[in-house]
mmCIF file of C-alpha atoms and ligand atoms in Angstrom:
data_model
loop_
_atom_site.group_PDB
_atom_site.id
_atom_site.type_symbol
_atom_site.label_atom_id
_atom_site.label_comp_id
_atom_site.label_asym_id
_atom_site.label_seq_id
_atom_site.Cartn_x
_atom_site.Cartn_y
_atom_site.Cartn_z
ATOM 1 C CA MET A 114 104.569 139.438 155.142
ATOM 2 C CA PRO A 115 101.808 139.737 154.682
ATOM 3 C CA THR A 116 101.275 142.196 151.292
ATOM 4 C CA GLU A 117 97.999 144.707 150.799
ATOM 5 C CA SER A 118 95.383 143.765 148.380
ATOM 6 C CA GLN A 119 91.487 144.546 148.589
ATOM 7 C CA SER A 120 89.525 144.270 150.940
ATOM 8 C CA PRO A 121 87.457 141.272 151.173
ATOM 9 C CA TYR A 122 85.953 143.142 154.529
ATOM 10 C CA LEU A 123 83.223 146.092 154.627
ATOM 11 C CA PRO A 124 84.571 149.324 153.785
ATOM 12 C CA PHE A 125 86.197 151.510 156.032
ATOM 13 C CA GLY A 126 84.130 154.356 156.810
ATOM 14 C CA GLU A 127 80.773 152.699 156.574
ATOM 15 C CA ASN A 128 80.816 153.262 160.157
ATOM 16 C CA LYS A 129 77.676 150.206 161.144
ATOM 17 C CA ASN A 130 79.788 149.888 164.413
ATOM 18 C CA ALA A 131 80.092 153.179 166.425
ATOM 19 C CA SER A 132 78.482 151.453 168.900
ATOM 20 C CA TRP A 133 81.805 150.454 170.201
ATOM 21 C CA TYR A 134 82.934 153.691 170.956
ATOM 22 C CA GLY A 135 83.395 153.826 174.611
ATOM 23 C CA LYS A 136 83.011 150.580 174.693
ATOM 24 C CA ASP A 137 85.387 147.987 177.190
ATOM 25 C CA ILE A 138 86.592 144.740 175.335
ATOM 26 C CA LEU A 139 87.135 141.869 178.509
ATOM 27 C CA SER A 140 86.032 138.656 176.790
ATOM 28 C CA VAL A 141 85.065 136.873 173.148
ATOM 29 C CA LYS A 142 81.627 136.240 173.910
ATOM 30 C CA GLN A 143 80.737 140.161 173.534
ATOM 31 C CA PHE A 144 81.111 139.449 170.018
ATOM 32 C CA ASN A 145 79.363 138.274 167.034
ATOM 33 C CA ARG A 146 80.302 137.453 162.728
ATOM 34 C CA ALA A 147 78.808 141.029 162.281
ATOM 35 C CA ASP A 148 81.653 142.288 164.740
ATOM 36 C CA LEU A 149 84.032 140.209 162.804
ATOM 37 C CA GLU A 150 83.454 141.127 160.023
ATOM 38 C CA TYR A 151 83.295 144.800 161.018
ATOM 39 C CA ILE A 152 87.344 144.883 163.271
ATOM 40 C CA PHE A 153 88.563 142.433 160.170
ATOM 41 C CA GLY A 154 87.475 145.376 157.537
ATOM 42 C CA VAL A 155 89.320 148.183 159.767
ATOM 43 C CA ALA A 156 92.396 146.070 160.111
ATOM 44 C CA HIS A 157 92.751 144.821 157.168
ATOM 45 C CA GLU A 158 92.436 148.843 156.121
ATOM 46 C CA MET A 159 95.094 149.461 158.978
ATOM 47 C CA ARG A 160 96.987 147.217 157.265
ATOM 48 C CA GLY A 161 97.018 149.142 153.845
ATOM 49 C CA MET A 162 97.089 152.532 155.664
ATOM 50 C CA VAL A 163 100.662 151.228 157.826
ATOM 51 C CA GLU A 164 101.944 149.780 154.052
ATOM 52 C CA ARG A 165 101.292 152.833 152.286
ATOM 53 C CA ILE A 166 101.756 155.843 154.555
ATOM 54 C CA GLY A 167 103.248 154.535 158.091
ATOM 55 C CA THR A 168 102.086 156.484 161.387
ATOM 56 C CA PHE A 169 98.641 159.018 160.561
ATOM 57 C CA ASP A 170 96.385 161.335 162.642
ATOM 58 C CA LEU A 171 93.486 159.286 163.134
ATOM 59 C CA LEU A 172 94.156 159.461 167.214
ATOM 60 C CA LYS A 173 96.130 162.444 167.681
ATOM 61 C CA GLY A 174 96.333 163.973 170.922
ATOM 62 C CA LYS A 175 94.743 160.551 172.469
ATOM 63 C CA ILE A 176 96.759 158.873 175.374
ATOM 64 C CA LEU A 177 96.838 155.266 175.956
ATOM 65 C CA ALA A 178 97.740 154.149 179.495
ATOM 66 C CA ASN A 179 99.718 149.761 178.987
ATOM 67 C CA LEU A 180 99.144 148.572 182.602
ATOM 68 C CA PHE A 181 100.798 145.506 182.525
ATOM 69 C CA TYR A 182 101.514 143.014 185.866
ATOM 70 C CA GLU A 183 102.817 139.728 183.905
ATOM 71 C CA PRO A 184 105.355 139.537 181.563
ATOM 72 C CA SER A 185 104.807 140.528 177.459
ATOM 73 C CA THR A 186 106.749 141.375 174.464
ATOM 74 C CA ARG A 187 104.520 140.773 172.135
ATOM 75 C CA THR A 188 101.168 142.079 173.448
ATOM 76 C CA SER A 189 102.884 145.163 175.104
ATOM 77 C CA SER A 190 104.779 146.359 172.485
ATOM 78 C CA SER A 191 102.452 146.103 169.574
ATOM 79 C CA PHE A 192 99.248 148.020 171.583
ATOM 80 C CA THR A 193 102.151 150.936 171.639
ATOM 81 C CA ALA A 194 103.005 150.247 167.811
ATOM 82 C CA ALA A 195 99.465 150.901 167.022
ATOM 83 C CA MET A 196 98.615 153.890 169.136
ATOM 84 C CA GLU A 197 102.277 155.386 167.895
ATOM 85 C CA ARG A 198 100.636 154.231 163.878
ATOM 86 C CA LEU A 199 97.676 155.854 164.915
ATOM 87 C CA GLY A 200 99.864 158.989 166.128
ATOM 88 C CA GLY A 201 98.904 158.745 169.911
ATOM 89 C CA SER A 202 100.929 158.228 172.959
ATOM 90 C CA VAL A 203 101.333 155.835 175.638
ATOM 91 C CA ILE A 204 101.930 155.695 179.163
ATOM 92 C CA PRO A 205 103.548 152.161 179.493
ATOM 93 C CA ILE A 206 103.594 150.912 182.737
ATOM 94 C CA ASN A 207 105.439 147.298 182.196
ATOM 95 C CA GLU A 208 106.758 146.701 185.531
ATOM 96 C CA VAL A 209 104.670 146.913 188.212
ATOM 97 C CA LYS A 210 107.293 146.765 190.832
ATOM 98 C CA TYR A 211 108.372 150.349 189.595
ATOM 99 C CA SER A 212 104.597 151.539 190.632
ATOM 100 C CA SER A 213 103.018 152.154 193.453
ATOM 101 C CA VAL A 214 101.064 148.884 193.440
ATOM 102 C CA THR A 215 104.687 147.854 195.814
ATOM 103 C CA LYS A 216 103.573 149.902 198.258
ATOM 104 C CA GLY A 217 99.616 147.900 198.092
ATOM 105 C CA GLU A 218 97.366 149.966 195.868
ATOM 106 C CA SER A 219 94.645 148.474 194.634
ATOM 107 C CA LEU A 220 94.010 147.332 191.328
ATOM 108 C CA THR A 221 90.884 149.878 191.272
ATOM 109 C CA ASP A 222 92.776 152.695 193.149
ATOM 110 C CA THR A 223 95.263 152.261 189.956
ATOM 111 C CA VAL A 224 92.926 152.105 186.617
ATOM 112 C CA ARG A 225 91.177 155.259 188.471
ATOM 113 C CA THR A 226 94.451 157.269 188.629
ATOM 114 C CA LEU A 227 95.684 156.336 184.919
ATOM 115 C CA GLU A 228 91.877 157.234 184.004
ATOM 116 C CA CYS A 229 92.406 160.700 184.296
ATOM 117 C CA TYR A 230 95.707 161.218 182.777
ATOM 118 C CA ALA A 231 94.452 158.481 179.394
ATOM 119 C CA ASP A 232 92.187 157.930 177.302
ATOM 120 C CA VAL A 233 91.914 154.097 177.056
ATOM 121 C CA ILE A 234 93.878 151.078 179.180
ATOM 122 C CA VAL A 235 94.587 148.275 178.273
ATOM 123 C CA LEU A 236 95.464 145.911 180.801
ATOM 124 C CA ARG A 237 97.103 142.420 181.684
ATOM 125 C CA HIS A 238 96.661 141.121 184.504
ATOM 126 C CA PRO A 239 97.475 137.260 186.668
ATOM 127 C CA GLU A 240 93.975 136.950 187.992
ATOM 128 C CA THR A 241 91.202 135.820 185.697
ATOM 129 C CA GLY A 242 88.098 138.497 186.489
ATOM 130 C CA SER A 243 90.730 141.498 186.773
ATOM 131 C CA ALA A 244 89.799 142.760 183.706
ATOM 132 C CA ALA A 245 86.219 142.903 184.326
ATOM 133 C CA ILE A 246 86.896 144.120 187.431
ATOM 134 C CA ALA A 247 89.192 147.325 186.474
ATOM 135 C CA ALA A 248 85.871 148.061 184.081
ATOM 136 C CA LYS A 249 84.006 148.409 186.611
ATOM 137 C CA ALA A 250 86.217 150.754 188.558
ATOM 138 C CA ALA A 251 86.751 152.465 185.133
ATOM 139 C CA LYS A 252 84.646 154.610 183.449
ATOM 140 C CA LYS A 253 87.360 154.935 180.333
ATOM 141 C CA PRO A 254 87.084 151.581 178.342
ATOM 142 C CA VAL A 255 89.084 148.600 179.713
ATOM 143 C CA ILE A 256 90.731 145.895 177.331
ATOM 144 C CA ASN A 257 91.680 143.145 178.606
ATOM 145 C CA ALA A 258 95.113 141.989 177.351
ATOM 146 C CA GLY A 259 95.186 138.917 178.960
ATOM 147 C CA ASP A 260 93.532 137.592 182.678
ATOM 148 C CA GLY A 261 95.457 134.946 184.142
ATOM 149 C CA ILE A 262 94.346 131.649 182.344
ATOM 150 C CA GLY A 263 91.148 133.357 181.782
ATOM 151 C CA GLU A 264 91.510 135.539 178.380
ATOM 152 C CA HIS A 265 92.786 137.222 175.618
ATOM 153 C CA PRO A 266 90.515 138.298 173.575
ATOM 154 C CA THR A 267 92.745 140.035 171.499
ATOM 155 C CA GLN A 268 94.726 138.077 170.586
ATOM 156 C CA ALA A 269 91.752 135.831 169.067
ATOM 157 C CA LEU A 270 90.635 138.815 167.287
ATOM 158 C CA LEU A 271 93.900 138.729 165.758
ATOM 159 C CA ASP A 272 93.799 134.694 165.348
ATOM 160 C CA THR A 273 90.264 134.856 163.114
ATOM 161 C CA PHE A 274 91.547 137.211 161.598
ATOM 162 C CA THR A 275 94.928 136.054 160.584
ATOM 163 C CA ILE A 276 92.856 132.630 159.748
ATOM 164 C CA MET A 277 90.840 134.964 157.331
ATOM 165 C CA GLU A 278 93.837 136.861 155.886
ATOM 166 C CA GLU A 279 96.013 133.558 155.197
ATOM 167 C CA LEU A 280 92.867 130.899 154.015
ATOM 168 C CA GLY A 281 90.122 133.072 153.199
ATOM 169 C CA ARG A 282 87.225 132.151 155.029
ATOM 170 C CA LEU A 283 87.073 130.628 158.596
ATOM 171 C CA ASP A 284 84.171 128.315 157.647
ATOM 172 C CA ASN A 285 84.468 124.741 157.301
ATOM 173 C CA LEU A 286 87.823 124.687 158.426
ATOM 174 C CA THR A 287 88.992 121.646 161.005
ATOM 175 C CA VAL A 288 91.414 123.851 164.281
ATOM 176 C CA THR A 289 93.366 121.825 165.984
ATOM 177 C CA MET A 290 94.196 122.871 169.227
ATOM 178 C CA LEU A 291 97.726 121.658 170.323
ATOM 179 C CA GLY A 292 99.613 122.089 173.895
ATOM 180 C CA ASP A 293 98.491 123.159 176.940
ATOM 181 C CA LEU A 294 95.089 123.856 176.893
ATOM 182 C CA LYS A 295 94.225 124.129 180.339
ATOM 183 C CA TYR A 296 96.537 127.201 181.265
ATOM 184 C CA GLY A 297 96.843 128.468 177.923
ATOM 185 C CA ARG A 298 93.540 131.711 177.616
ATOM 186 C CA THR A 299 94.663 132.562 174.094
ATOM 187 C CA VAL A 300 92.804 128.687 173.208
ATOM 188 C CA HIS A 301 90.228 129.518 175.769
ATOM 189 C CA SER A 302 89.205 133.118 174.010
ATOM 190 C CA LEU A 303 89.934 131.377 170.356
ATOM 191 C CA ALA A 304 87.825 128.043 170.538
ATOM 192 C CA ARG A 305 84.913 130.483 172.036
ATOM 193 C CA LEU A 306 85.234 132.694 169.226
ATOM 194 C CA LEU A 307 86.088 130.199 166.090
ATOM 195 C CA SER A 308 82.112 128.533 167.715
ATOM 196 C CA LEU A 309 80.947 132.005 165.404
ATOM 197 C CA PHE A 310 81.658 129.778 162.749
ATOM 198 C CA LYS A 311 80.989 126.256 161.170
ATOM 199 C CA VAL A 312 84.197 124.270 162.134
ATOM 200 C CA LYS A 313 85.246 121.437 163.955
ATOM 201 C CA LEU A 314 87.991 121.931 166.817
ATOM 202 C CA ASN A 315 90.222 118.776 167.798
ATOM 203 C CA TYR A 316 92.011 119.389 170.978
ATOM 204 C CA VAL A 317 95.388 117.190 171.413
ATOM 205 C CA SER A 318 96.654 117.468 174.448
ATOM 206 C CA PRO A 319 98.353 115.700 177.905
ATOM 207 C CA ASP A 320 95.274 114.658 179.833
ATOM 208 C CA ILE A 321 96.185 116.602 182.701
ATOM 209 C CA LEU A 322 96.573 119.618 180.110
ATOM 210 C CA ARG A 323 92.686 119.208 178.608
ATOM 211 C CA MET A 324 90.794 122.013 177.683
ATOM 212 C CA PRO A 325 88.312 123.423 180.679
ATOM 213 C CA LYS A 326 84.596 121.621 180.346
ATOM 214 C CA GLU A 327 83.336 125.272 180.922
ATOM 215 C CA VAL A 328 85.205 126.076 177.979
ATOM 216 C CA MET A 329 83.389 122.987 175.855
ATOM 217 C CA ASP A 330 80.508 123.117 177.178
ATOM 218 C CA GLU A 331 79.861 126.643 175.689
ATOM 219 C CA VAL A 332 81.661 125.524 172.494
ATOM 220 C CA ALA A 333 78.809 122.388 172.325
ATOM 221 C CA ALA A 334 76.202 124.348 172.941
ATOM 222 C CA LYS A 335 76.948 126.894 169.952
ATOM 223 C CA GLY A 336 76.705 122.927 167.911
ATOM 224 C CA ILE A 337 80.077 123.013 167.283
ATOM 225 C CA PRO A 338 81.833 119.587 166.657
ATOM 226 C CA GLN A 339 84.862 118.749 169.131
ATOM 227 C CA ALA A 340 87.623 115.691 169.720
ATOM 228 C CA GLU A 341 89.931 114.980 172.734
ATOM 229 C CA TYR A 342 93.574 113.552 171.610
ATOM 230 C CA SER A 343 96.204 113.202 173.292
ATOM 231 C CA THR A 344 98.270 112.579 170.059
ATOM 232 C CA LEU A 345 98.485 114.674 166.797
ATOM 233 C CA GLU A 346 99.079 112.015 164.564
ATOM 234 C CA LYS A 347 95.141 111.096 163.790
ATOM 235 C CA VAL A 348 93.921 114.544 162.985
ATOM 236 C CA LEU A 349 97.216 116.176 161.518
ATOM 237 C CA PRO A 350 96.138 115.235 157.883
ATOM 238 C CA GLU A 351 92.603 117.021 158.641
ATOM 239 C CA THR A 352 93.746 120.167 160.071
ATOM 240 C CA ASP A 353 93.868 123.193 158.111
ATOM 241 C CA VAL A 354 94.991 125.352 160.855
ATOM 242 C CA LEU A 355 97.401 123.840 163.489
ATOM 243 C CA TYR A 356 97.480 125.788 166.613
ATOM 244 C CA VAL A 357 100.444 125.604 168.815
ATOM 245 C CA THR A 358 100.335 126.699 172.443
ATOM 246 C CA ARG A 359 103.263 126.976 175.019
ATOM 247 C CA VAL A 360 103.261 124.604 178.170
ATOM 248 C CA GLN A 361 101.902 127.642 180.636
ATOM 249 C CA LYS A 362 104.744 127.055 183.493
ATOM 250 C CA GLU A 363 103.937 129.824 185.943
ATOM 251 C CA ARG A 364 101.278 128.483 186.007
ATOM 252 C CA PHE A 365 101.931 125.434 188.139
ATOM 253 C CA GLU A 366 101.631 124.886 191.259
ATOM 254 C CA ASP A 367 104.055 121.542 190.940
ATOM 255 C CA PRO A 368 107.576 122.532 189.541
ATOM 256 C CA ALA A 369 107.661 117.900 188.940
ATOM 257 C CA GLU A 370 104.042 117.892 186.794
ATOM 258 C CA TYR A 371 105.507 120.874 184.160
ATOM 259 C CA GLU A 372 108.507 118.419 184.064
ATOM 260 C CA LYS A 373 106.506 115.278 183.031
ATOM 261 C CA VAL A 374 104.534 117.836 180.167
ATOM 262 C CA LYS A 375 106.692 120.272 179.355
ATOM 263 C CA GLY A 376 108.208 118.531 176.206
ATOM 264 C CA ALA A 377 104.653 116.682 175.310
ATOM 265 C CA TYR A 378 104.441 117.728 171.607
ATOM 266 C CA VAL A 379 107.368 119.673 168.956
ATOM 267 C CA ILE A 380 106.423 120.671 165.288
ATOM 268 C CA ASP A 381 108.984 119.659 163.072
ATOM 269 C CA PRO A 382 109.361 119.084 159.028
ATOM 270 C CA GLU A 383 109.004 115.587 159.402
ATOM 271 C CA ILE A 384 105.923 115.734 162.034
ATOM 272 C CA MET A 385 104.805 118.309 159.024
ATOM 273 C CA LYS A 386 105.209 116.047 156.026
ATOM 274 C CA ALA A 387 101.715 114.109 156.405
ATOM 275 C CA ALA A 388 99.763 117.859 157.325
ATOM 276 C CA LYS A 389 97.760 119.182 154.158
ATOM 277 C CA GLN A 390 100.456 121.736 151.840
ATOM 278 C CA GLU A 391 97.079 124.563 151.914
ATOM 279 C CA MET A 392 97.279 124.638 155.793
ATOM 280 C CA ILE A 393 99.058 127.278 158.714
ATOM 281 C CA VAL A 394 100.764 126.489 161.673
ATOM 282 C CA MET A 395 99.579 128.948 163.920
ATOM 283 C CA HIS A 396 101.244 129.868 168.278
ATOM 284 C CA PRO A 397 100.794 132.866 170.008
ATOM 285 C CA LEU A 398 104.099 133.221 171.163
ATOM 286 C CA PRO A 399 107.004 132.904 172.918
ATOM 287 C CA ARG A 400 107.220 129.289 171.917
ATOM 288 C CA VAL A 401 109.888 127.158 173.630
ATOM 289 C CA THR A 402 110.644 123.860 172.372
ATOM 290 C CA GLU A 403 107.388 122.949 170.642
ATOM 291 C CA ILE A 404 107.892 124.075 167.476
ATOM 292 C CA SER A 405 111.542 123.686 165.868
ATOM 293 C CA MET A 406 113.296 126.511 164.361
ATOM 294 C CA ASP A 407 113.854 123.916 161.767
ATOM 295 C CA PHE A 408 109.974 124.723 160.622
ATOM 296 C CA ASP A 409 109.729 127.937 160.654
ATOM 297 C CA ASP A 410 110.638 128.796 156.898
ATOM 298 C CA ASP A 411 108.219 126.290 156.002
ATOM 299 C CA PRO A 412 105.655 128.650 153.941
ATOM 300 C CA ARG A 413 102.753 126.856 156.348
ATOM 301 C CA ALA A 414 104.279 128.345 159.216
ATOM 302 C CA ALA A 415 102.100 131.575 159.884
ATOM 303 C CA TYR A 416 102.996 132.998 163.618
ATOM 304 C CA PHE A 417 105.626 134.632 162.536
ATOM 305 C CA ARG A 418 102.740 137.273 160.124
ATOM 306 C CA GLN A 419 100.191 136.677 162.505
ATOM 307 C CA MET A 420 102.275 138.630 165.044
ATOM 308 C CA GLU A 421 102.024 141.257 161.808
ATOM 309 C CA TYR A 422 98.176 140.680 161.720
ATOM 310 C CA GLY A 423 98.452 141.658 165.434
ATOM 311 C CA LEU A 424 99.382 145.301 164.881
ATOM 312 C CA TYR A 425 96.526 145.491 162.744
ATOM 313 C CA VAL A 426 93.936 144.751 165.021
ATOM 314 C CA ARG A 427 94.923 146.678 167.855
ATOM 315 C CA MET A 428 94.880 149.706 165.882
ATOM 316 C CA ALA A 429 91.672 148.751 164.210
ATOM 317 C CA LEU A 430 90.713 148.231 168.369
ATOM 318 C CA LEU A 431 92.041 151.614 169.513
ATOM 319 C CA ALA A 432 90.011 153.356 166.796
ATOM 320 C CA MET A 433 86.912 151.748 167.480
ATOM 321 C CA VAL A 434 86.788 151.818 171.395
ATOM 322 C CA LEU A 435 88.083 155.610 170.654
ATOM 323 C CA GLY A 436 85.002 156.826 168.419
ATOM 324 C CA LYS A 437 87.409 157.157 164.923
ATOM 325 C CA ALA A 438 86.438 153.859 162.967
HETATM 326 N N1 LIG B 39 101.371 135.115 175.129
HETATM 327 C C1 LIG B 39 100.262 134.771 174.741
HETATM 328 C C2 LIG B 39 99.295 134.826 176.252
HETATM 329 O O1 LIG B 39 99.598 136.110 176.528
HETATM 330 C C3 LIG B 39 100.750 133.163 175.469
HETATM 331 C C4 LIG B 39 102.145 132.247 176.183
HETATM 332 O O2 LIG B 39 101.942 133.616 176.943
HETATM 333 O O3 LIG B 39 102.245 131.350 176.359
HETATM 334 O O4 LIG B 39 99.624 134.495 177.046
#
């Protein structure tokens, strides 16, 4: 459980980025280092406020439409909690099967409807690019909560915030991403966002689940060293952040292919003996078998703390796009 401390970021209220008011959050490509410093400063302040007073009225009277066309536990409930901690309220549409979507309503019509009632829309959808389409149709801010195998920008923001809070820096780190790098949208966003910093990126995956060339090319263009491996052994000892991902079963066209790779890597206390003592293991969750529960009590296991950081980052983002930070 993270504890409150002096903000290492910009002080809350020193609003250098009032320009976030009304903005969509669609891709990590829209952020620079100064933006991250600002977001982390607000998130850090949100953490302090939650620890001190729990719920407060920064977004009193504001309404969030939480529109999820794909399953979600953390993203959906943390956006709900974020809005409610800020004194606002939520229209939850977690089961589009109970909405007019099953009557054939288009995404754009659904979004245009929800913005009549809400001030901001959080959208998760199975198609890459859907958040951008929704944002084009909507006048109110749209926040991408995962668009298929595309991006998951708020996850990457909470991931980098986690690294900052846990390790105190984003420069001079070796980050190893492990698992399904092809279909995992969180690693697509994270690799892009980390390319703003002086990092070394290792990608460890089965051959059929390698990081897409498009992402690697973008990261290479920023001068970031990247290397691909099929086993973890060689890179684990140098790793500062081990980012483990689930094999994305729902994205496979051929179930036999999934069966071949589903258990490719399992992190357990034995394997972690080869890692540094000062490093962290992260996972966007849900996990299936890729991290053994036997590792959960190791102080390096940061994945439950990571979820909590997500609340503060999402509070910060809501406050920013609604003009209150
Ligand atoms: N929860 C994350 C996502 O929505 C990771 C995962 O599902 O494996 O992308």
